[in-house]
XYZ file of C-alpha atoms in Angstrom:
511
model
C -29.876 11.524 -1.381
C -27.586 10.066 -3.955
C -28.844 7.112 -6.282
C -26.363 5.344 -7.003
C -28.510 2.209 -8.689
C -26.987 -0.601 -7.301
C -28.256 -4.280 -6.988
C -30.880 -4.221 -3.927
C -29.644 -5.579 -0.771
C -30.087 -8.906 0.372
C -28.917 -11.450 3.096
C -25.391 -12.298 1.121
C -25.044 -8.862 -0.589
C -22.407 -6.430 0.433
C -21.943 -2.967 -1.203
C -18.849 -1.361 -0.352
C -17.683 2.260 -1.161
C -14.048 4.168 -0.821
C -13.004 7.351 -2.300
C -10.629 5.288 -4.476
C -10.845 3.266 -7.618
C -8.402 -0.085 -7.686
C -6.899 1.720 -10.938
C -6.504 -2.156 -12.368
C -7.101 -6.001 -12.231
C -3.397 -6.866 -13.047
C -2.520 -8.225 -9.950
C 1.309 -7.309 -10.537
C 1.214 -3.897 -12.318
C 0.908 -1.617 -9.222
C 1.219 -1.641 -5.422
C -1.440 0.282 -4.044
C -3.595 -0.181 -0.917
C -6.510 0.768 -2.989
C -5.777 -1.778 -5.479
C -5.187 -4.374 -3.237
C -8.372 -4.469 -0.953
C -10.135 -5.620 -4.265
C -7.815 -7.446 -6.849
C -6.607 -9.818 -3.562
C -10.201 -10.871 -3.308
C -9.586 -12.647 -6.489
C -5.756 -13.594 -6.322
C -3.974 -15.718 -3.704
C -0.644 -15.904 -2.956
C 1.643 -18.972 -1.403
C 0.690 -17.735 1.944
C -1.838 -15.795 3.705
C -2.690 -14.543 7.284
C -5.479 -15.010 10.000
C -7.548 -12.650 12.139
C -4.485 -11.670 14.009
C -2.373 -10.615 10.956
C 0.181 -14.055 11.442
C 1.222 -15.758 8.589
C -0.608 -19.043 7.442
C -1.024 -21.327 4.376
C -3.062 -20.564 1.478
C -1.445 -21.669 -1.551
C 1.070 -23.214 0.143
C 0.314 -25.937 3.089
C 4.107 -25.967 4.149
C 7.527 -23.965 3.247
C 10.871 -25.235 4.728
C 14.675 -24.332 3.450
C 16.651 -27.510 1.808
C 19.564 -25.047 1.893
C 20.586 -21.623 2.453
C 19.022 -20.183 -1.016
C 16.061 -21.802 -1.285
C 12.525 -22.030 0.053
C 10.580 -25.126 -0.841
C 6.962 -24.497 -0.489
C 4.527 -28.217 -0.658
C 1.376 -26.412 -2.639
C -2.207 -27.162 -1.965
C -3.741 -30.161 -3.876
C -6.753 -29.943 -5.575
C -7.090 -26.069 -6.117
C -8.329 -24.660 -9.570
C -8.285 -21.314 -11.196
C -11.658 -19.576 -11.801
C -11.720 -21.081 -15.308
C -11.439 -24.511 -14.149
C -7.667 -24.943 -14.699
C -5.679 -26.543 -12.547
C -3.185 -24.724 -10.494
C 0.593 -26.859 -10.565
C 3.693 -25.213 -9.800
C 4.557 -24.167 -13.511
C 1.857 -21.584 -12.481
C 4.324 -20.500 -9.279
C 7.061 -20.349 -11.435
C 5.495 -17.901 -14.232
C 3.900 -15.808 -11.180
C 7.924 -15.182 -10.460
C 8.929 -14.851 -13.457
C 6.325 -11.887 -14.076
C 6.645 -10.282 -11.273
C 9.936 -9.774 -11.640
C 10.109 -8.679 -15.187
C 9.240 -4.960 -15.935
C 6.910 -3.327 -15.798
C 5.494 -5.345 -12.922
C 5.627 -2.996 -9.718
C 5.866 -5.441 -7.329
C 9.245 -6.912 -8.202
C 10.570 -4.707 -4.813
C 8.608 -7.980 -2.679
C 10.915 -10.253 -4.189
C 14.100 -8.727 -4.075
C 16.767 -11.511 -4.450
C 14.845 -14.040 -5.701
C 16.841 -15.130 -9.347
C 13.430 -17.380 -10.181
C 12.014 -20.658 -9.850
C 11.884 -24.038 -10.017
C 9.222 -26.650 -10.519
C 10.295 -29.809 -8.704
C 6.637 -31.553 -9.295
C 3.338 -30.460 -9.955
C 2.847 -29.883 -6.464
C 6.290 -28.765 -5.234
C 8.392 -25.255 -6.445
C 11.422 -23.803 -4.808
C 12.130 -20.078 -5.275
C 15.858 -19.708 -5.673
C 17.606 -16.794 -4.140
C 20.510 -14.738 -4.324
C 21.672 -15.012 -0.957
C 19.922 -16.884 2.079
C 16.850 -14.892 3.292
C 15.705 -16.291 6.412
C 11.738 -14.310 6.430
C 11.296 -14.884 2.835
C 7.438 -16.404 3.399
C 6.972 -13.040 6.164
C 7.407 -11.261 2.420
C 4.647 -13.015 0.104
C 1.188 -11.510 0.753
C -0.289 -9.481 -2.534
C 2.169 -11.499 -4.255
C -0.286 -12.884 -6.620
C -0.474 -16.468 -8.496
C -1.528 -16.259 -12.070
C -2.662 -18.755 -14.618
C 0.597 -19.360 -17.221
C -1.922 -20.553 -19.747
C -4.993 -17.757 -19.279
C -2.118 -15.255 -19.418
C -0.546 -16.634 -22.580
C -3.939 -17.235 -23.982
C -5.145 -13.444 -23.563
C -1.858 -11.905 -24.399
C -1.010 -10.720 -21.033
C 2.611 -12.733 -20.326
C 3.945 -9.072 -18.775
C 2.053 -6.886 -16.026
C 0.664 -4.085 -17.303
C 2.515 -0.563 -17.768
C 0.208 1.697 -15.382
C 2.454 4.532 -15.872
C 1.998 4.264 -19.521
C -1.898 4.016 -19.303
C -1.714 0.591 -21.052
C -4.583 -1.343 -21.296
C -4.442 -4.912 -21.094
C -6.979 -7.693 -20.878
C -5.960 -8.242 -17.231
C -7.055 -4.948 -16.833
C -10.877 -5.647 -16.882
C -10.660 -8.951 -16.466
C -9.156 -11.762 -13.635
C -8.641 -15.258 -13.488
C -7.472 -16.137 -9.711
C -7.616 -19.091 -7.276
C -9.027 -17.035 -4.574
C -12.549 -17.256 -2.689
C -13.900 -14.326 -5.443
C -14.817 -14.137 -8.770
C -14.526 -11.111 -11.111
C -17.533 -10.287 -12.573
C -17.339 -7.403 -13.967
C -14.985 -4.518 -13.687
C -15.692 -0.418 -14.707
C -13.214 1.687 -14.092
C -14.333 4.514 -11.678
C -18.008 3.178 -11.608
C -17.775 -0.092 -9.960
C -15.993 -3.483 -9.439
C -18.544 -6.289 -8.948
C -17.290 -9.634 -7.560
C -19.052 -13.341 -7.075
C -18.306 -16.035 -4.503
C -16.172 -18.532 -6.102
C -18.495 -22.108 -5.119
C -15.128 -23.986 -5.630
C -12.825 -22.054 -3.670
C -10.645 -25.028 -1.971
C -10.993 -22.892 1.518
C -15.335 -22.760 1.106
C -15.609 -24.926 3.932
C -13.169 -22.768 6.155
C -15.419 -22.020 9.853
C -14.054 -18.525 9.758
C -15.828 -17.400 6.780
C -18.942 -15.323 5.950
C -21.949 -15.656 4.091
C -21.450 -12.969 0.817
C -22.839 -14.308 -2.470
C -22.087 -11.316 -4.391
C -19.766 -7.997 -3.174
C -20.194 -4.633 -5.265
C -16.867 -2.051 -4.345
C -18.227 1.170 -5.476
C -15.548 4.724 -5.604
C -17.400 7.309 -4.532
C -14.907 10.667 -4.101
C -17.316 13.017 -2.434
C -17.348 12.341 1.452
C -20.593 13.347 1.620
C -21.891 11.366 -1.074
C -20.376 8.388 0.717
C -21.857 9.218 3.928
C -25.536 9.680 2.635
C -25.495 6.212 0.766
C -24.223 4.705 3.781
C -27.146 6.516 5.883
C -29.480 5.719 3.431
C -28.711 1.971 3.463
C -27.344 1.774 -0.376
C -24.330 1.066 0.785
C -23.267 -1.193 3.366
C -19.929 -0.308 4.113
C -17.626 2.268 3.882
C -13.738 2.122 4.519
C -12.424 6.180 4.481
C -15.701 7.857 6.466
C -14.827 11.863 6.458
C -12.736 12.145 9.970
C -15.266 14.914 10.425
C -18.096 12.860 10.516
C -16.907 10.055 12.529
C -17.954 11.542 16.213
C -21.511 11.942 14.983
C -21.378 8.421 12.924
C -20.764 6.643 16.520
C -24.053 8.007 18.185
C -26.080 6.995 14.965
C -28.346 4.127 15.675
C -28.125 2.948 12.353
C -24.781 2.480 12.299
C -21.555 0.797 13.665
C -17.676 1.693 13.676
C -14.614 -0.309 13.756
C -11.229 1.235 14.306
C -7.333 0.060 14.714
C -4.313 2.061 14.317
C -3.094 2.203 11.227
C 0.161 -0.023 10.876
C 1.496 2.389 7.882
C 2.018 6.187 7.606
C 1.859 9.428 5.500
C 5.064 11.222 4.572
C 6.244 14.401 2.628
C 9.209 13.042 0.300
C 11.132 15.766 -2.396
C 13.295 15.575 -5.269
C 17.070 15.010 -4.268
C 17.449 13.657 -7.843
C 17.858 16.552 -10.007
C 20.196 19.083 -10.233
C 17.452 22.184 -10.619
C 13.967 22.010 -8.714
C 11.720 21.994 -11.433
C 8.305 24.677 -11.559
C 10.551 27.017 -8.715
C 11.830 30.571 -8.770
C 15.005 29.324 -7.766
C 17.364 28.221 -10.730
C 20.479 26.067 -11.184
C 19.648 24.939 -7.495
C 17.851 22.263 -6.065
C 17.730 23.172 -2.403
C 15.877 19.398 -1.142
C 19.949 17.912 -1.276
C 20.797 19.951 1.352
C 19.766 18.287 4.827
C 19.800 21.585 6.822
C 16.836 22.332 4.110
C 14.709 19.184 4.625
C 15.193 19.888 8.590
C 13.743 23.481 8.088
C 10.862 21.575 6.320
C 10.438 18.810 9.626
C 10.293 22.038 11.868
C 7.955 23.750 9.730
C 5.439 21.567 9.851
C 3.256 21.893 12.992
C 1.510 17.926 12.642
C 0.146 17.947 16.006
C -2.425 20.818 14.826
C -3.118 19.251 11.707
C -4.310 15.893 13.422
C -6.317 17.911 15.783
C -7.976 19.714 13.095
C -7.867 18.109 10.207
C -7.614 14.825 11.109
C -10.342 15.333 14.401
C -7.850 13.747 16.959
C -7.761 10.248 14.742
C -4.285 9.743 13.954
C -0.724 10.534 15.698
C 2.029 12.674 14.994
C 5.011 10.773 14.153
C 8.277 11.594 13.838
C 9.182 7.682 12.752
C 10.515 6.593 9.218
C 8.199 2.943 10.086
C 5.588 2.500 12.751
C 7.038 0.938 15.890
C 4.208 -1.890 15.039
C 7.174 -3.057 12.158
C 9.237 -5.531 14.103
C 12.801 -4.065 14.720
C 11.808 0.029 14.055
C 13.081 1.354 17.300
C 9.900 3.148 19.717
C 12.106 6.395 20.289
C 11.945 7.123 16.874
C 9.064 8.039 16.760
C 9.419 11.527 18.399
C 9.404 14.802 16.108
C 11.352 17.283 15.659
C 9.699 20.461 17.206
C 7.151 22.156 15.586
C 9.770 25.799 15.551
C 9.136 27.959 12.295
C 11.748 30.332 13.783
C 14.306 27.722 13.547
C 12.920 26.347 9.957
C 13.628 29.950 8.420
C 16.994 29.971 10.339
C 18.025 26.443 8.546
C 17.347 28.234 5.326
C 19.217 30.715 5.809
C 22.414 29.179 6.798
C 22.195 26.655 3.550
C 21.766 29.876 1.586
C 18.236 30.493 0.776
C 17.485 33.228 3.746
C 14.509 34.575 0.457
C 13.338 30.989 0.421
C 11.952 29.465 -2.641
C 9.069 28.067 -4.595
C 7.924 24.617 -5.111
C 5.103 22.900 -6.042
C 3.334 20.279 -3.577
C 1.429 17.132 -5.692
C -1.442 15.778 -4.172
C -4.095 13.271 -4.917
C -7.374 14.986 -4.988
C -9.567 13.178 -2.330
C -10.507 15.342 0.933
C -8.806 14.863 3.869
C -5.290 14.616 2.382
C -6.133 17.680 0.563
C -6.605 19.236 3.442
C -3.236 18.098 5.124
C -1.868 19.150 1.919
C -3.273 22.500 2.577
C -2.315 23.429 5.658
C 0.932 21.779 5.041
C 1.569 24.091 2.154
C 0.535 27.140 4.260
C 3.252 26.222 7.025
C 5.744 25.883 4.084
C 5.218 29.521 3.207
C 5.264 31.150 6.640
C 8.658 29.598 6.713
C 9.491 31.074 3.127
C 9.104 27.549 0.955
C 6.238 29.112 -1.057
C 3.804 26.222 -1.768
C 1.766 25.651 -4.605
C -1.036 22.735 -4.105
C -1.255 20.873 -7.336
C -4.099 17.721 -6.859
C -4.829 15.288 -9.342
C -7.094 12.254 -9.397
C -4.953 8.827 -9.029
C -4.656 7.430 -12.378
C -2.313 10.842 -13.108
C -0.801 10.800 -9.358
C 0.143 7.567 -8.659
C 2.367 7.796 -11.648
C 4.044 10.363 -10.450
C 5.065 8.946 -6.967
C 6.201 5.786 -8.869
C 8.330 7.806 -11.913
C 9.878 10.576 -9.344
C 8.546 12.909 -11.288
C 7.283 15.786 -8.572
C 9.372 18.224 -7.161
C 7.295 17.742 -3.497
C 4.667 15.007 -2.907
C 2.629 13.941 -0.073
C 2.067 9.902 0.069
C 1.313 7.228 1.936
C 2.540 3.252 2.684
C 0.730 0.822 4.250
C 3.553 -1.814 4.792
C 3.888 -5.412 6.211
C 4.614 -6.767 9.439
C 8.783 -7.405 8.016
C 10.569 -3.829 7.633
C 12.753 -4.890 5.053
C 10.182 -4.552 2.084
C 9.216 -1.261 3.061
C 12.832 -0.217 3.761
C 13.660 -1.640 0.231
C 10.813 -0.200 -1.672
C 10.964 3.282 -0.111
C 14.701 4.135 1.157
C 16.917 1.874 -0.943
C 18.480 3.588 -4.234
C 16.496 3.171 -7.321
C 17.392 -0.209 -9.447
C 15.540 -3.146 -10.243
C 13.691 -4.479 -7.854
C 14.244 -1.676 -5.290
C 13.364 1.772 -4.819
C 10.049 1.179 -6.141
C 8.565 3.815 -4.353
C 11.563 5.777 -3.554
C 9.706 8.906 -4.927
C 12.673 11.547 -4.526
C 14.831 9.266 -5.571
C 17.014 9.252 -2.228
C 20.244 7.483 -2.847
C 22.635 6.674 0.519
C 25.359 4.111 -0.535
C 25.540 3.172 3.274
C 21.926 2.831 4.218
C 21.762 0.613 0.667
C 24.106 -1.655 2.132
C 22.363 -1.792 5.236
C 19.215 -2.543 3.719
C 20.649 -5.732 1.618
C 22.308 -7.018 5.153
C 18.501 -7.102 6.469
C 17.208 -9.262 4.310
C 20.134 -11.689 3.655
C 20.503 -12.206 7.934
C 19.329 -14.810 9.360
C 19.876 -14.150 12.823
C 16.590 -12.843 14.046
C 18.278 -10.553 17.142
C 20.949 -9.075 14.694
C 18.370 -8.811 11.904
C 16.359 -6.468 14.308
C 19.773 -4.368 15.164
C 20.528 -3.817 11.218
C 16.662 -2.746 11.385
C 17.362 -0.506 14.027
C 20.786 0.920 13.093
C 19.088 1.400 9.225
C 16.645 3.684 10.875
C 18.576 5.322 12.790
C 20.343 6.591 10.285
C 17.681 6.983 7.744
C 16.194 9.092 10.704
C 19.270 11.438 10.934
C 19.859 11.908 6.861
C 15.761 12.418 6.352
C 15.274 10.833 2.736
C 11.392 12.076 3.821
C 9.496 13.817 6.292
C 7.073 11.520 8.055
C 3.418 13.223 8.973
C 1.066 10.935 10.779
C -0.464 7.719 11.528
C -4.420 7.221 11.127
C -6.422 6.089 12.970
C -8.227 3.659 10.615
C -12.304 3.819 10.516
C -14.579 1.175 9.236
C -18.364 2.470 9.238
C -21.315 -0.187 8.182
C -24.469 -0.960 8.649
C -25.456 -2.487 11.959
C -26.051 -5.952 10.141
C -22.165 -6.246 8.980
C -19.482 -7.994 10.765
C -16.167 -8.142 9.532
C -12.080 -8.114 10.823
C -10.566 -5.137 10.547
C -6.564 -5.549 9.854
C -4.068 -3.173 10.814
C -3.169 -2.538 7.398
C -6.442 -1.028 6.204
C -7.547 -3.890 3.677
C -10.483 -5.901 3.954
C -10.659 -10.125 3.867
C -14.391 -10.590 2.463
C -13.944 -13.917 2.760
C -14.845 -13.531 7.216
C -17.469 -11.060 5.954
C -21.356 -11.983 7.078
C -24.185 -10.157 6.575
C -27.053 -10.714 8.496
């Protein structure tokens, strides 16, 4: 049994545990699922959603367009920062003005947006570009800072995660939202308090938690037998494994959903030589008869059954079908056909193959898909070396296109267009965010910036469509699976479980 020595349990006490650490409390210095379940607890944004994932107000009671490039948003009276301080639109208009100043990693959510501007203390209007008819559809985990705490503690800019910078907003927070930040260790624990003032307390939908503890604990079984044991009280990533015999335990309960985001394989088609390979003065990944031999290679189907148990879905879809406008027929494979793979190599020239190396974040199950993956690579002739690392040296990596081949993952949100722009658009300032190989199509970029500028909703969803479709045929990456997403808690714990894997504490009870 583990001993983990956390607070004892009580009545408005919830202990959480995930194989991942939220890396940071700066709200706009990284875009990570991981990150967001806990610093969003703390931080609000203009708008929110309910139970059923549709937008509502939070920050914002109402949003309307006076013209074509700008969105007026009437904020909520009355609401205060955790250090008392009022919240006014100045605070709006330095939340946009960090976010989309480097290093911030979230500037890709408010692509076209030139800034803001503070009409009273009560009303802002975000200024765009060009007209952007979803703009609102585009605002969750954009956070809302404090212009004073963040001049007062010397954190005006979002941290630089990829240079390991350490900030006060690290470690500390200073949000609107219905949580406190109490006290924050990296890789040991994140401890957070009901905020008494939050302006939605009185909200029917919420819980009862006084205090929440989100504890990363990497070993699956370690999680398991402090869930078991009843020192924790929820845990998000149970072992797939495990999840079969987790149902018929008495002392436990399960919640699942399909996962609205998706894993992918993505490689360099940046550089002119493949870095860490045999092969030299090549870099095979630009040729599309070579990332086809790597779709065919890879028999998903068997590694959901096996090392996923039967909880996901193969898919052969750049976006989930659940995105509005990403076309269901996508979402076929190509066949699983290692003849054909080594027959695609051959004919772009590299009938010997090559070697590459395959980054990987070091918790179980995806390196186990990494794995087998890598052993289907070299059947084929792509001969696969698995590198893992822990997060705070991986997630750099995905964002800097620095690996030659790396397995990943995006959870996106219900509007295509930021996940198209953060992952398939060419790299450039407030774009291509995640674009890990660095993929660059002139023709799908121009695509992408017709999305969001259309305000037509039944042409916006044929761009969506035709983007996809071509995406699809040019493969920027190779997409793996779908989850099947898992809650497991104690029997006493009743929550909502999103599509998007993230957790609102706020409807949390414990009884």
């Amino acid at each position: 049994m583990c001993t983990l020595s956390l607070v004892p349990a009580s009545a408005a006490t919830l202990r959480v545990a995930s194989g991942f650490d939220p890396q940071s409390m700066d709200p706009h210095a990284i875009a990570l699922l991981y990150h967001s379940r806990v610093v969003y607890q703390v931080y609000e944004s203009l708008v929110g959603r309910d139970a059923r994932f549709k937008l509502e107000p939070a920050l914002a009671l109402s949003w309307s367009q006076p013209n074509p490039t700008t969105w007026r948003f009437k904020l909520r009276p009355g609401v205060k920062f955790h250090d008392g301080t009022p919240f006014t639109a100045d605070d709006v208009v330095f939340s946009v003005e960090r976010v989309l100043a480097p290093p911030s990693q979230r500037a890709f959510q408010l692509q076209g947006v030139t800034g803001a501007r503070a009409v009273d203390p009560l009303t802002v209007d975000l200024l765009l570009s060009a007209p952007d008819a979803v703009l609102p559809e585009k605002l969750q985990y954009w956070s809302i800072m404090s212009r004073a705490w963040a001049q007062k503690h010397g954190v005006l800019k979002a941290q630089d995660f990829n240079g390991q910078q350490e900030t006060y907003a690290v470690r500390h927070a200073n949000g609107t939202g219905p949580f406190m930040l109490d006290r924050y260790e990296p890789d040991v624990r994140a401890v957070l308090k009901a905020n008494p003032q939050w302006w939605g307390r009185g909200d029917p939908r919420n819980g009862n938690l006084d205090d929440v503890h989100f504890v990363p604990i990497r070993s699956d079984a370690t999680r398991l037998a402090a869930l078991t044991s009843g020192e924790i009280d929820l845990v998000l990533d149970p072992p797939f494994q495990d999840v079969e015999r987790l149902g018929r335990d008495s002392r436990v309960k399960l919640m699942q959903t399909t996962d609205i985001g998706q894993q992918y394989l993505t490689f360099d088609q940046a550089n002119d030589e493949l870095a860490e390979s045999d092969l030299k003065g090549k870099n095979p990944f630009k040729d599309l008869r070579v990332r086809r031999a790597i779709h065919h290679a890879l028999n998903v189907d068997l590694i959901v059954a096996k090392v996923l148990r039967g909880q996901g879905a193969p898919t052969g879809a750049l976006l989930s079908p659940m995105l509005d406008g990403s076309p269901g027929e996508l979402d076929k494979r190509l066949p699983y056909d290692p003849a054909k793979a080594r027959s695609l190599l051959a004919e772009a020239g590299y009938p010997q193959g090559f070697s590459v190396t395959l980054d990987c974040v070091n918790i179980a199950f995806r390196e186990n898909v990494c794995q087998a993956a890598a052993a289907m690579l070299t059947q084929v002739g792509i001969r696969t070396k698995l590198r893992s690392s822990p997060t705070n040296q991986f997630f750099p990596k995905l964002s800097q296109a620095s690996a030659s081949l790396i397995e990943f993952g995006f959870t996106p949100q219900p509007d295509a267009w930021t996940t198209l722009n953060a992952l398939f658009r060419s790299k450039a300032p407030g774009s291509g965010t995640f674009n890990a190989g660095r993929y660059s199509n002139p023709q799908l970029d121009a695509l992408i910036d017709a999305i969001r500028i259309e305000p037509d909703l039944a042409r916006r969803r044929a761009l969506i469509g035709t983007a996809l479709r071509l995406a699809s045929d040019d493969l920027p990456v190779i997409p793996l699976y779908r989850r099947t997403l898992t809650w497991a808690m104690a029997k006493n714990v009743q929550a909502v479980q999103w599509a998007n894997d993230t957790i609102e504490l706020r409807w949390v009870s414990v009884k």
